[in-house]
């Protein structure tokens, strides 16, 4: 009984307490499934590319609530459940709606344009006048992309061949539906909707989503675990990297990544030594413009974290070494205790092993190198602090 209550509090209660709009999305999906059983009604809701030229604009919204395939329906419901459980509590309602609208409308428009171009090039009537676009599989794939960004290393289950993580779900879903399409279990438009959603949602989260961080609005997510190549197996990651670079350079060339951080915020960032990592990731282009550097923010954050860890290790080591020396000095200077001889314990005053210089001489070369790195980290941090005090 306690286990059932714990599972309810962990998996069900967050969904029930979510925003009503997101809470009823799954319910609307199942209602749309039953509506799709009545073809005259569903034909008024689904989108055919040619109907946009008749200004049937409501179909851009209503087509996402119609689903005739039970496999796609269950998969979409699972993806929405994961989004409501993990992503939506960390995003605002405005940001969630913005993400949904961008992915749904962009993928639909691109699919319509692709159908039109295919009709023009091949003169096949079916591609523009008969093909039906409906379902929420594009939004479901977008939810998996957001889940990969937020919790990429969460293990879902373990198999004899390896572990399946959240980061593997997008590409695994694509290949599973590709196999289902080949054997005739799902319609062909599902594959194109998933492909377009994968690219659009990743591009938005990677380069355009505004996030708070380091006292400043950070645009995009430049972390290594969210690069385009991370969606694919390691054997084909070098080829996938080319697509990610092409996307970044294309957006940069068209000016879509031009204004990220304003010039008026740079002075504030320079005055704060804790935000030096942000300055090194900014490339000033003009008086009022700045662009994210090709290298990510994540590497600079790790470098600063390593410096802090080295600082803490050295401070702890000095504290441990200083404690025995202070005790020895107190015994030597105490009037109530007998004076220690010069050669007490086999060491003279200059030969005490607690001295850092003497201790460093007894270390092997590897340990000496580590201590030198720690001293370098201390010098860097002290220099930053001195610059801060001068200002």
XYZ file of C-alpha atoms in Angstrom:
391
model
C 0.000 0.000 0.000
C 2.818 2.371 0.849
C 4.506 1.555 -2.459
C 1.354 2.448 -4.371
C 1.075 5.724 -2.501
C 4.713 6.531 -3.182
C 4.296 5.809 -6.891
C 1.173 7.971 -6.958
C 2.959 10.880 -5.281
C 5.959 10.487 -7.564
C 4.358 9.959 -10.978
C 0.666 10.879 -10.872
C 0.328 13.785 -8.462
C 2.712 16.114 -10.397
C 0.585 15.620 -13.510
C -2.650 16.335 -11.643
C -1.157 19.456 -10.093
C 0.197 20.758 -13.395
C -1.249 23.687 -15.295
C -4.780 22.812 -16.538
C -3.775 23.357 -20.147
C -1.071 20.707 -19.981
C -3.101 18.449 -17.730
C -5.869 18.107 -20.300
C -3.612 17.669 -23.316
C -3.486 13.900 -22.846
C -7.256 13.766 -22.344
C -7.830 15.740 -25.541
C -5.590 13.297 -27.405
C -7.807 10.356 -26.493
C -10.950 12.342 -27.314
C -9.447 13.162 -30.705
C -8.770 9.466 -31.258
C -12.462 8.648 -30.858
C -13.459 11.617 -33.025
C -11.149 10.376 -35.776
C -13.235 7.203 -35.986
C -15.960 9.327 -37.605
C -14.425 10.256 -40.949
C -16.835 13.099 -41.912
C -15.950 14.908 -38.681
C -12.230 14.224 -38.792
C -12.024 15.407 -42.414
C -12.961 18.883 -41.188
C -10.087 18.882 -38.692
C -7.158 17.300 -40.517
C -4.877 19.291 -42.817
C -4.454 18.697 -46.539
C -1.758 20.940 -48.083
C -4.108 22.309 -50.720
C -6.652 23.441 -48.094
C -4.326 26.181 -46.844
C -4.790 27.958 -50.161
C -8.515 27.940 -49.403
C -7.727 29.737 -46.110
C -8.756 26.846 -43.873
C -6.448 28.176 -41.190
C -8.168 26.394 -38.305
C -6.743 23.135 -39.618
C -3.259 24.252 -38.542
C -4.409 23.862 -34.930
C -7.074 21.174 -35.065
C -4.987 18.663 -37.019
C -2.760 18.061 -33.982
C -5.723 16.744 -31.947
C -6.715 14.064 -34.441
C -5.009 10.677 -34.372
C -6.152 7.470 -36.059
C -3.229 5.228 -35.158
C -3.217 3.679 -31.695
C 0.571 3.175 -31.693
C 1.229 6.861 -32.364
C -1.404 7.832 -29.792
C 0.179 5.805 -26.985
C 3.670 7.017 -27.838
C 2.529 10.651 -27.934
C 0.746 10.280 -24.596
C 3.900 8.888 -22.996
C 5.975 11.788 -24.347
C 3.468 14.361 -23.081
C 3.434 12.671 -19.691
C 7.224 12.948 -19.460
C 7.063 16.592 -20.506
C 4.435 17.440 -17.874
C 6.266 15.499 -15.178
C 9.801 16.831 -15.678
C 9.946 19.785 -18.073
C 6.828 21.855 -17.473
C 7.511 22.482 -13.730
C 10.861 24.028 -14.707
C 9.500 26.110 -17.575
C 6.992 28.908 -17.425
C 3.624 28.458 -19.100
C 4.560 31.147 -21.614
C 7.782 29.374 -22.570
C 6.035 26.003 -22.866
C 3.324 27.418 -25.124
C 5.929 29.229 -27.193
C 7.857 26.001 -27.671
C 4.704 24.100 -28.682
C 3.565 26.741 -31.176
C 6.988 27.063 -32.806
C 7.429 23.323 -33.277
C 3.879 22.589 -34.423
C 3.487 25.461 -36.886
C 7.029 25.250 -38.254
C 6.905 21.506 -38.868
C 3.463 21.780 -40.476
C 4.434 24.644 -42.774
C 7.645 22.942 -43.836
C 5.773 19.741 -44.595
C 3.251 21.689 -46.690
C 6.054 23.434 -48.588
C 7.787 20.108 -49.147
C 4.529 18.645 -50.525
C 4.094 21.636 -52.834
C 7.644 21.378 -54.164
C 7.223 17.655 -54.682
C 3.990 18.266 -56.595
C 5.652 20.896 -58.788
C 8.641 18.691 -59.574
C 6.806 15.387 -60.117
C 3.230 16.468 -61.000
C 1.920 13.777 -58.658
C -1.509 14.943 -57.491
C -1.491 12.828 -54.339
C 1.409 14.707 -52.722
C -0.501 18.007 -52.618
C -4.219 17.284 -52.893
C -4.657 13.932 -51.176
C -2.006 13.576 -48.489
C -3.342 14.089 -44.960
C -1.339 15.767 -42.187
C -2.557 15.230 -38.648
C -1.471 13.972 -35.266
C 0.731 15.297 -32.474
C 3.822 13.213 -33.211
C 5.785 16.406 -33.924
C 5.001 17.732 -30.440
C 5.805 14.332 -28.935
C 9.263 14.342 -30.511
C 9.794 17.910 -29.293
C 8.988 16.745 -25.760
C 11.672 14.055 -26.030
C 14.206 16.631 -27.225
C 13.454 18.815 -24.203
C 13.748 15.756 -21.964
C 17.153 14.940 -23.451
C 18.298 18.472 -22.744
C 17.086 18.424 -19.138
C 17.769 14.822 -18.022
C 20.021 13.183 -20.631
C 21.673 10.568 -18.388
C 18.615 9.182 -16.605
C 18.592 5.398 -17.104
C 15.189 4.005 -18.105
C 16.121 0.333 -18.076
C 19.137 -1.917 -18.545
C 19.530 -4.578 -21.227
C 22.280 -7.161 -21.853
C 23.506 -4.883 -24.657
C 23.567 -1.653 -22.656
C 21.451 0.915 -20.861
C 18.670 2.969 -22.427
C 18.743 6.604 -21.295
C 16.562 9.625 -21.951
C 19.193 10.889 -24.349
C 18.643 7.829 -26.567
C 14.859 8.215 -26.862
C 14.665 10.657 -29.825
C 16.812 8.678 -32.249
C 15.421 5.330 -31.031
C 11.870 6.591 -31.597
C 12.761 7.677 -35.111
C 14.202 4.295 -36.080
C 11.319 2.394 -34.471
C 8.749 4.403 -36.436
C 10.835 4.029 -39.574
C 10.595 0.252 -39.198
C 6.869 0.518 -38.452
C 6.377 2.573 -41.615
C 8.280 0.033 -43.721
C 6.065 -2.818 -42.504
C 2.922 -0.680 -42.839
C 1.989 -0.024 -39.200
C 2.111 3.782 -39.406
C 1.566 6.344 -42.166
C 4.481 7.907 -44.001
C 3.821 11.489 -42.871
C 4.727 10.472 -39.307
C 8.355 9.964 -40.353
C 8.585 13.421 -41.912
C 6.843 15.068 -38.962
C 9.289 13.439 -36.542
C 12.314 14.396 -38.655
C 11.244 18.035 -38.964
C 10.349 18.259 -35.293
C 13.711 16.800 -34.313
C 15.579 19.470 -36.259
C 13.315 22.399 -35.338
C 13.061 21.706 -31.613
C 16.814 21.097 -31.305
C 17.589 24.308 -33.213
C 15.305 26.349 -30.971
C 16.612 24.904 -27.708
C 20.218 25.013 -28.882
C 20.330 28.576 -30.212
C 17.216 30.605 -29.360
C 15.643 29.649 -26.031
C 16.247 32.296 -23.372
C 17.399 30.957 -20.038
C 18.440 32.703 -16.855
C 21.990 32.145 -15.738
C 25.041 33.903 -14.264
C 22.975 37.038 -13.571
C 22.215 37.414 -17.268
C 19.819 36.036 -19.845
C 21.618 33.187 -21.591
C 20.396 32.368 -25.075
C 20.520 28.745 -26.135
C 22.251 25.724 -24.673
C 25.842 25.231 -25.829
C 26.606 22.278 -23.570
C 28.411 19.303 -25.053
C 25.752 16.737 -24.147
C 23.204 18.608 -26.311
C 25.175 18.904 -29.527
C 23.667 17.489 -32.693
C 26.091 14.581 -32.823
C 24.970 13.394 -29.369
C 21.679 12.191 -30.881
C 23.424 9.496 -32.891
C 25.609 6.448 -32.146
C 29.306 7.125 -31.797
C 30.171 5.432 -35.065
C 28.305 8.070 -37.105
C 28.822 11.072 -34.834
C 31.579 12.576 -37.045
C 29.114 12.753 -39.946
C 26.329 14.102 -37.718
C 28.642 16.859 -36.497
C 28.681 18.282 -40.012
C 24.915 18.820 -39.862
C 25.185 20.652 -36.548
C 27.928 22.927 -37.881
C 25.963 23.597 -41.050
C 22.920 24.601 -38.984
C 24.933 26.970 -36.796
C 26.752 28.609 -39.705
C 23.554 28.962 -41.723
C 21.740 30.675 -38.852
C 24.753 32.888 -38.250
C 25.055 33.810 -41.928
C 21.386 34.759 -42.177
C 21.728 36.943 -39.089
C 19.389 34.933 -36.879
C 22.026 34.597 -34.147
C 23.241 38.175 -34.420
C 22.019 39.798 -31.202
C 22.412 37.639 -28.111
C 23.841 39.844 -25.356
C 23.674 43.635 -25.549
C 26.684 45.928 -25.175
C 25.095 47.657 -22.184
C 25.455 44.448 -20.148
C 29.146 43.868 -20.882
C 30.393 46.448 -18.354
C 28.391 44.797 -15.597
C 29.780 41.391 -16.523
C 33.351 42.706 -16.532
C 33.010 44.056 -12.992
C 31.961 40.718 -11.595
C 34.851 38.265 -11.328
C 32.450 35.350 -10.951
C 31.203 36.001 -14.499
C 34.584 35.915 -16.227
C 33.525 32.670 -17.878
C 30.760 34.544 -19.661
C 33.158 37.151 -21.032
C 35.365 34.503 -22.589
C 32.359 33.018 -24.392
C 31.322 36.319 -25.997
C 32.652 37.629 -29.265
C 31.837 41.323 -29.732
C 30.859 42.064 -33.315
C 29.920 45.760 -33.160
C 29.033 48.511 -30.720
C 25.711 46.988 -29.764
C 26.017 43.378 -30.773
C 27.556 40.224 -29.444
C 27.441 36.651 -30.667
C 27.950 33.422 -28.819
C 31.363 31.997 -29.548
C 31.405 28.656 -31.365
C 32.758 26.934 -28.268
C 30.197 26.372 -25.549
C 29.623 27.907 -22.209
C 29.952 24.492 -20.621
C 33.717 24.184 -21.082
C 34.356 27.536 -19.421
C 32.064 26.644 -16.552
C 33.996 23.394 -16.031
C 37.302 25.266 -16.115
C 36.168 27.712 -13.452
C 34.818 24.865 -11.355
C 38.167 23.071 -11.589
C 39.950 26.201 -10.395
C 37.666 26.431 -7.389
C 38.229 22.762 -6.573
C 42.002 23.220 -6.751
C 41.709 26.216 -4.470
C 39.692 24.256 -1.919
C 42.122 21.317 -2.016
C 45.126 23.556 -1.419
C 43.430 25.407 1.428
C 42.496 22.114 3.071
C 46.048 20.805 2.643
C 47.524 23.962 4.179
C 45.124 23.744 7.107
C 46.118 20.136 7.814
C 49.833 20.914 7.532
C 49.585 24.044 9.661
C 47.782 22.333 12.551
C 50.657 20.005 13.654
C 53.145 22.838 13.228
C 51.130 25.132 15.486
C 50.828 22.425 18.120
C 54.595 21.832 17.997
C 55.232 25.566 18.320
C 52.870 25.855 21.286
C 54.699 23.047 23.062
C 58.017 24.721 22.351
C 56.945 28.177 23.597
C 54.826 27.079 26.560
C 56.419 28.156 29.898
C 54.797 25.262 31.743
C 56.361 22.653 29.529
C 60.021 21.729 29.239
C 61.919 23.309 26.368
C 62.334 21.050 23.372
C 65.830 20.245 22.320
C 67.080 21.341 18.962
C 67.092 17.830 17.688
C 63.766 16.760 19.204
C 62.135 13.988 17.205
C 65.152 13.751 14.936
C 64.369 17.069 13.166
C 65.797 20.496 13.640
C 63.656 23.637 13.386
C 64.484 24.118 9.720
C 63.901 20.431 8.945
C 60.362 19.990 10.215
C 58.364 17.911 7.727
C 55.321 20.177 8.070
C 56.965 22.974 6.167
C 55.389 23.164 2.685
C 58.717 23.628 0.886
C 60.292 20.663 2.679
C 57.160 18.601 2.079
C 57.224 19.444 -1.609
C 60.783 18.200 -1.964
C 59.808 14.736 -0.725
C 56.934 14.391 -3.186
C 57.263 12.348 -6.350
C 57.346 14.347 -9.622
C 53.644 13.762 -10.296
C 52.586 15.185 -6.925
C 54.921 18.154 -7.372
C 53.233 18.882 -10.715
C 49.791 18.713 -9.102
C 50.867 21.140 -6.375
C 52.240 23.510 -9.011
C 48.861 23.414 -10.759
C 47.163 24.186 -7.467
C 49.474 27.149 -6.874
C 48.740 28.385 -10.396
C 45.018 28.215 -9.680
C 45.538 30.146 -6.434
C 47.548 32.828 -8.243
C 44.841 33.239 -10.885
C 42.094 33.580 -8.308
C 44.175 35.994 -6.184
C 44.839 38.131 -9.240
C 41.121 38.294 -10.004
C 40.407 39.311 -6.421
C 43.079 42.053 -6.526
C 41.613 43.447 -9.730
C 38.193 43.448 -8.103
C 39.529 45.388 -5.073
C 41.249 47.980 -7.280
C 37.968 48.674 -9.041
